[in-house]
PDB file of C-alpha atoms and ligand atoms in Angstrom:
ATOM      1  CA  MET A 262     -20.261 -12.581-119.528  1.00 51.00           C
ATOM      2  CA  ALA A 263     -16.577 -12.147-120.951  1.00 58.00           C
ATOM      3  CA  ALA A 264     -15.726  -8.257-121.833  1.00 62.00           C
ATOM      4  CA  SER A 265     -15.261  -9.163-125.392  1.00 75.00           C
ATOM      5  CA  ASP A 266     -18.369 -10.644-125.864  1.00 85.00           C
ATOM      6  CA  ALA A 267     -19.695  -7.220-124.790  1.00 85.00           C
ATOM      7  CA  GLY A 268     -17.922  -6.096-127.246  1.00 85.00           C
ATOM      8  CA  THR A 269     -18.720  -8.430-129.791  1.00 89.00           C
ATOM      9  CA  ARG A 270     -21.987  -7.876-128.575  1.00 89.00           C
ATOM     10  CA  ARG A 271     -22.227  -3.881-129.065  1.00 87.00           C
ATOM     11  CA  ALA A 272     -20.100  -2.686-132.105  1.00 88.00           C
ATOM     12  CA  THR A 273     -23.602  -5.984-133.981  1.00 91.00           C
ATOM     13  CA  ARG A 274     -25.593  -3.149-132.164  1.00 92.00           C
ATOM     14  CA  GLN A 275     -23.377  -0.243-133.803  1.00 93.00           C
ATOM     15  CA  LEU A 276     -23.616  -1.552-136.942  1.00 95.00           C
ATOM     16  CA  ALA A 277     -27.152  -2.389-137.093  1.00 95.00           C
ATOM     17  CA  LEU A 278     -28.143   1.409-135.876  1.00 95.00           C
ATOM     18  CA  ALA A 279     -25.975   2.531-138.518  1.00 95.00           C
ATOM     19  CA  LEU A 280     -27.740   0.404-141.146  1.00 95.00           C
ATOM     20  CA  ALA A 281     -31.007   1.751-139.199  1.00 94.00           C
ATOM     21  CA  SER A 282     -30.040   5.048-140.406  1.00 94.00           C
ATOM     22  CA  VAL A 283     -29.190   4.716-143.530  1.00 94.00           C
ATOM     23  CA  ARG A 284     -32.566   3.120-144.231  1.00 91.00           C
ATOM     24  CA  ALA A 285     -34.035   5.614-141.285  1.00 86.00           C
ATOM     25  CA  ALA A 286     -34.636   8.412-144.022  1.00 68.00           C
ATOM     26  CA  GLY A 287     -35.985   6.674-146.968  1.00 70.00           C
ATOM     27  CA  THR A 288     -34.430   7.213-150.272  1.00 68.00           C
ATOM     28  CA  ASP A 289     -32.405  10.424-148.458  1.00 82.00           C
ATOM     29  CA  HIS A 290     -29.432   9.638-148.953  1.00 93.00           C
ATOM     30  CA  PRO A 291     -27.540  11.238-146.209  1.00 93.00           C
ATOM     31  CA  THR A 292     -23.358  11.559-145.721  1.00 93.00           C
ATOM     32  CA  ALA A 293     -21.109   9.988-142.492  1.00 95.00           C
ATOM     33  CA  ASP A 294     -21.885  12.984-140.415  1.00 95.00           C
ATOM     34  CA  GLN A 295     -26.231  12.780-140.947  1.00 94.00           C
ATOM     35  CA  VAL A 296     -25.995   9.127-140.126  1.00 95.00           C
ATOM     36  CA  CYS A 297     -23.544   9.666-137.140  1.00 96.00           C
ATOM     37  CA  ARG A 298     -25.647  12.818-135.195  1.00 95.00           C
ATOM     38  CA  ARG A 299     -28.872   9.122-135.713  1.00 94.00           C
ATOM     39  CA  VAL A 300     -26.996   6.878-133.851  1.00 95.00           C
ATOM     40  CA  ARG A 301     -26.736   9.462-131.032  1.00 96.00           C
ATOM     41  CA  ARG A 302     -29.271   9.176-130.376  1.00 95.00           C
ATOM     42  CA  THR A 303     -29.798   5.180-129.302  1.00 94.00           C
ATOM     43  CA  LEU A 304     -25.646   5.392-128.161  1.00 93.00           C
ATOM     44  CA  PRO A 305     -24.786   9.516-127.025  1.00 95.00           C
ATOM     45  CA  THR A 306     -21.350   8.332-126.866  1.00 93.00           C
ATOM     46  CA  VAL A 307     -20.308   6.613-130.508  1.00 94.00           C
ATOM     47  CA  SER A 308     -17.078   8.021-131.968  1.00 95.00           C
ATOM     48  CA  LEU A 309     -17.576   9.536-135.665  1.00 96.00           C
ATOM     49  CA  GLY A 310     -14.681   7.174-135.955  1.00 96.00           C
ATOM     50  CA  THR A 311     -16.984   4.106-135.504  1.00 96.00           C
ATOM     51  CA  VAL A 312     -19.830   4.990-137.679  1.00 96.00           C
ATOM     52  CA  TYR A 313     -17.477   5.543-141.103  1.00 96.00           C
ATOM     53  CA  ARG A 314     -15.720   2.267-139.777  1.00 96.00           C
ATOM     54  CA  ASN A 315     -19.777   0.213-139.854  1.00 97.00           C
ATOM     55  CA  LEU A 316     -20.843   2.468-143.313  1.00 97.00           C
ATOM     56  CA  GLN A 317     -17.637   0.882-145.094  1.00 96.00           C
ATOM     57  CA  ARG A 318     -18.299  -2.537-143.473  1.00 97.00           C
ATOM     58  CA  LEU A 319     -21.733  -2.137-145.158  1.00 97.00           C
ATOM     59  CA  VAL A 320     -21.109  -0.668-148.648  1.00 96.00           C
ATOM     60  CA  SER A 321     -18.747  -3.452-147.983  1.00 97.00           C
ATOM     61  CA  ASP A 322     -21.023  -6.307-147.731  1.00 96.00           C
ATOM     62  CA  GLY A 323     -23.381  -4.495-150.372  1.00 96.00           C
ATOM     63  CA  ARG A 324     -25.621  -3.917-147.604  1.00 96.00           C
ATOM     64  CA  ILE A 325     -25.494  -0.792-148.632  1.00 95.00           C
ATOM     65  CA  GLY A 326     -24.042   1.928-151.436  1.00 93.00           C
ATOM     66  CA  VAL A 327     -22.925   4.488-152.158  1.00 92.00           C
ATOM     67  CA  ALA A 328     -24.818   7.224-153.884  1.00 90.00           C
ATOM     68  CA  GLN A 329     -22.221   7.937-157.160  1.00 80.00           C
ATOM     69  CA  VAL A 330     -23.382  11.373-157.790  1.00 84.00           C
ATOM     70  CA  GLY A 331     -20.215  13.915-157.914  1.00 76.00           C
ATOM     71  CA  SER A 332     -20.497  15.028-154.443  1.00 75.00           C
ATOM     72  CA  ARG A 333     -16.743  15.264-152.396  1.00 82.00           C
ATOM     73  CA  VAL A 334     -18.796  14.262-149.406  1.00 88.00           C
ATOM     74  CA  THR A 335     -19.703  10.442-149.167  1.00 92.00           C
ATOM     75  CA  ARG A 336     -23.554   9.773-149.247  1.00 93.00           C
ATOM     76  CA  TYR A 337     -24.894   6.887-148.512  1.00 95.00           C
ATOM     77  CA  ASP A 338     -26.866   4.759-150.360  1.00 94.00           C
ATOM     78  CA  PRO A 339     -30.117   3.355-149.094  1.00 92.00           C
ATOM     79  CA  THR A 340     -30.407   1.239-151.974  1.00 90.00           C
ATOM     80  CA  PRO A 341     -27.423  -0.470-152.637  1.00 90.00           C
ATOM     81  CA  THR A 342     -27.750  -1.588-156.488  1.00 86.00           C
ATOM     82  CA  PRO A 343     -27.002   0.340-158.795  1.00 81.00           C
ATOM     83  CA  HIS A 344     -29.327   3.512-159.770  1.00 87.00           C
ATOM     84  CA  ASP A 345     -29.494   6.704-160.769  1.00 89.00           C
ATOM     85  CA  HIS A 346     -30.551   9.699-159.501  1.00 92.00           C
ATOM     86  CA  PHE A 347     -31.192  13.906-159.341  1.00 93.00           C
ATOM     87  CA  VAL A 348     -29.135  16.343-157.526  1.00 93.00           C
ATOM     88  CA  CYS A 349     -31.543  19.003-156.663  1.00 92.00           C
ATOM     89  CA  ARG A 350     -28.595  22.099-156.772  1.00 92.00           C
ATOM     90  CA  SER A 351     -29.817  24.365-154.110  1.00 92.00           C
ATOM     91  CA  CYS A 352     -30.764  22.109-151.723  1.00 89.00           C
ATOM     92  CA  GLY A 353     -28.290  19.131-152.070  1.00 87.00           C
ATOM     93  CA  ARG A 354     -31.366  16.755-152.268  1.00 89.00           C
ATOM     94  CA  ILE A 355     -30.958  13.106-153.963  1.00 92.00           C
ATOM     95  CA  GLU A 356     -33.459  10.879-155.103  1.00 91.00           C
ATOM     96  CA  ASP A 357     -33.191   8.211-156.855  1.00 91.00           C
ATOM     97  CA  LEU A 358     -34.840   8.062-160.229  1.00 88.00           C
ATOM     98  CA  PRO A 359     -36.921   4.925-160.967  1.00 80.00           C
ATOM     99  CA  ALA A 360     -35.405   4.109-164.870  1.00 78.00           C
ATOM    100  CA  GLY A 361     -32.207   3.925-165.741  1.00 76.00           C
ATOM    101  CA  PRO A 362     -30.833   5.300-169.570  1.00 79.00           C
ATOM    102  CA  SER A 363     -32.973   4.171-172.590  1.00 82.00           C
ATOM    103  CA  ALA A 364     -33.133   0.765-174.150  1.00 85.00           C
ATOM    104  CA  ALA A 365     -31.847   3.250-177.208  1.00 90.00           C
ATOM    105  CA  SER A 366     -28.842   4.647-175.465  1.00 89.00           C
ATOM    106  CA  ILE A 367     -27.965   1.161-174.760  1.00 90.00           C
ATOM    107  CA  ARG A 368     -28.465  -0.302-177.807  1.00 93.00           C
ATOM    108  CA  ALA A 369     -26.674   2.840-179.847  1.00 95.00           C
ATOM    109  CA  LEU A 370     -23.157   2.306-177.612  1.00 95.00           C
ATOM    110  CA  ARG A 371     -23.733  -1.480-177.988  1.00 95.00           C
ATOM    111  CA  ARG A 372     -23.503  -0.062-181.781  1.00 96.00           C
ATOM    112  CA  ALA A 373     -20.549   1.212-181.603  1.00 97.00           C
ATOM    113  CA  GLY A 374     -19.051  -1.889-180.229  1.00 97.00           C
ATOM    114  CA  HIS A 375     -18.618   0.055-176.668  1.00 96.00           C
ATOM    115  CA  GLU A 376     -19.590  -2.609-173.155  1.00 94.00           C
ATOM    116  CA  VAL A 377     -21.558  -1.471-171.418  1.00 89.00           C
ATOM    117  CA  THR A 378     -20.769  -2.843-167.554  1.00 87.00           C
ATOM    118  CA  GLU A 379     -22.699  -0.213-165.645  1.00 80.00           C
ATOM    119  CA  HIS A 380     -24.357   3.929-165.235  1.00 80.00           C
ATOM    120  CA  ALA A 381     -24.289   6.600-162.509  1.00 81.00           C
ATOM    121  CA  THR A 382     -26.346   8.757-164.774  1.00 86.00           C
ATOM    122  CA  VAL A 383     -26.722  12.203-162.307  1.00 90.00           C
ATOM    123  CA  VAL A 384     -29.337  14.263-163.622  1.00 91.00           C
ATOM    124  CA  TYR A 385     -29.054  18.562-161.595  1.00 94.00           C
ATOM    125  CA  GLY A 386     -32.234  20.854-160.926  1.00 95.00           C
ATOM    126  CA  ARG A 387     -34.485  21.929-158.234  1.00 95.00           C
ATOM    127  CA  CYS A 388     -36.141  20.253-155.929  1.00 94.00           C
ATOM    128  CA  ARG A 389     -39.644  20.936-155.608  1.00 94.00           C
ATOM    129  CA  ALA A 390     -39.550  22.368-152.301  1.00 93.00           C
ATOM    130  CA  CYS A 391     -36.399  24.368-153.776  1.00 95.00           C
ATOM    131  CA  ARG A 392     -39.061  26.008-156.441  1.00 94.00           C
ATOM    132  CA  ASP A 393     -41.788  26.910-153.651  1.00 92.00           C
ATOM    133  CA  GLY A 394     -39.674  28.491-151.767  1.00 82.00           C
ATOM    134  CA  SER A 395     -38.353  30.855-154.452  1.00 66.00           C
TER     135      SER A 395
HETATM  136 ZN1   ZN B 113     -33.734  21.743-153.157  1.00 93.12          ZN
HETATM  137 ZN1   ZN B 114     -29.555   6.343-154.725  1.00 93.12          ZN
END
């Protein structure tokens, strides 16, 4: 087999592993570092740069999202469609909110003459695990 075929197969496998690693923990929103550690369980020699490039590609293909939670570190999101988040101030855990802004809020904005194109609400607090531990 030609070397380029092997290279393509490796690249496809790395991309698939990166996607599986983002989706692995349910509604967890991992950083590139966390994804890299998971991918290395299968491919111990993969570099963070490669994982990062794969994540960028998955985002631009719309297969994963980036959680807009105002954190300096990019948190990748297994759910690519727009949704809102709850962030624990103690442990940094990010959970998806079941519902977006209320219809009343959107109506009020429209009445005021604004056009709503997307939303990224972040609710902050302390998660149950952190409350139980204190
Ligand atoms: Zn917490
Ligand atoms: Zn999310």
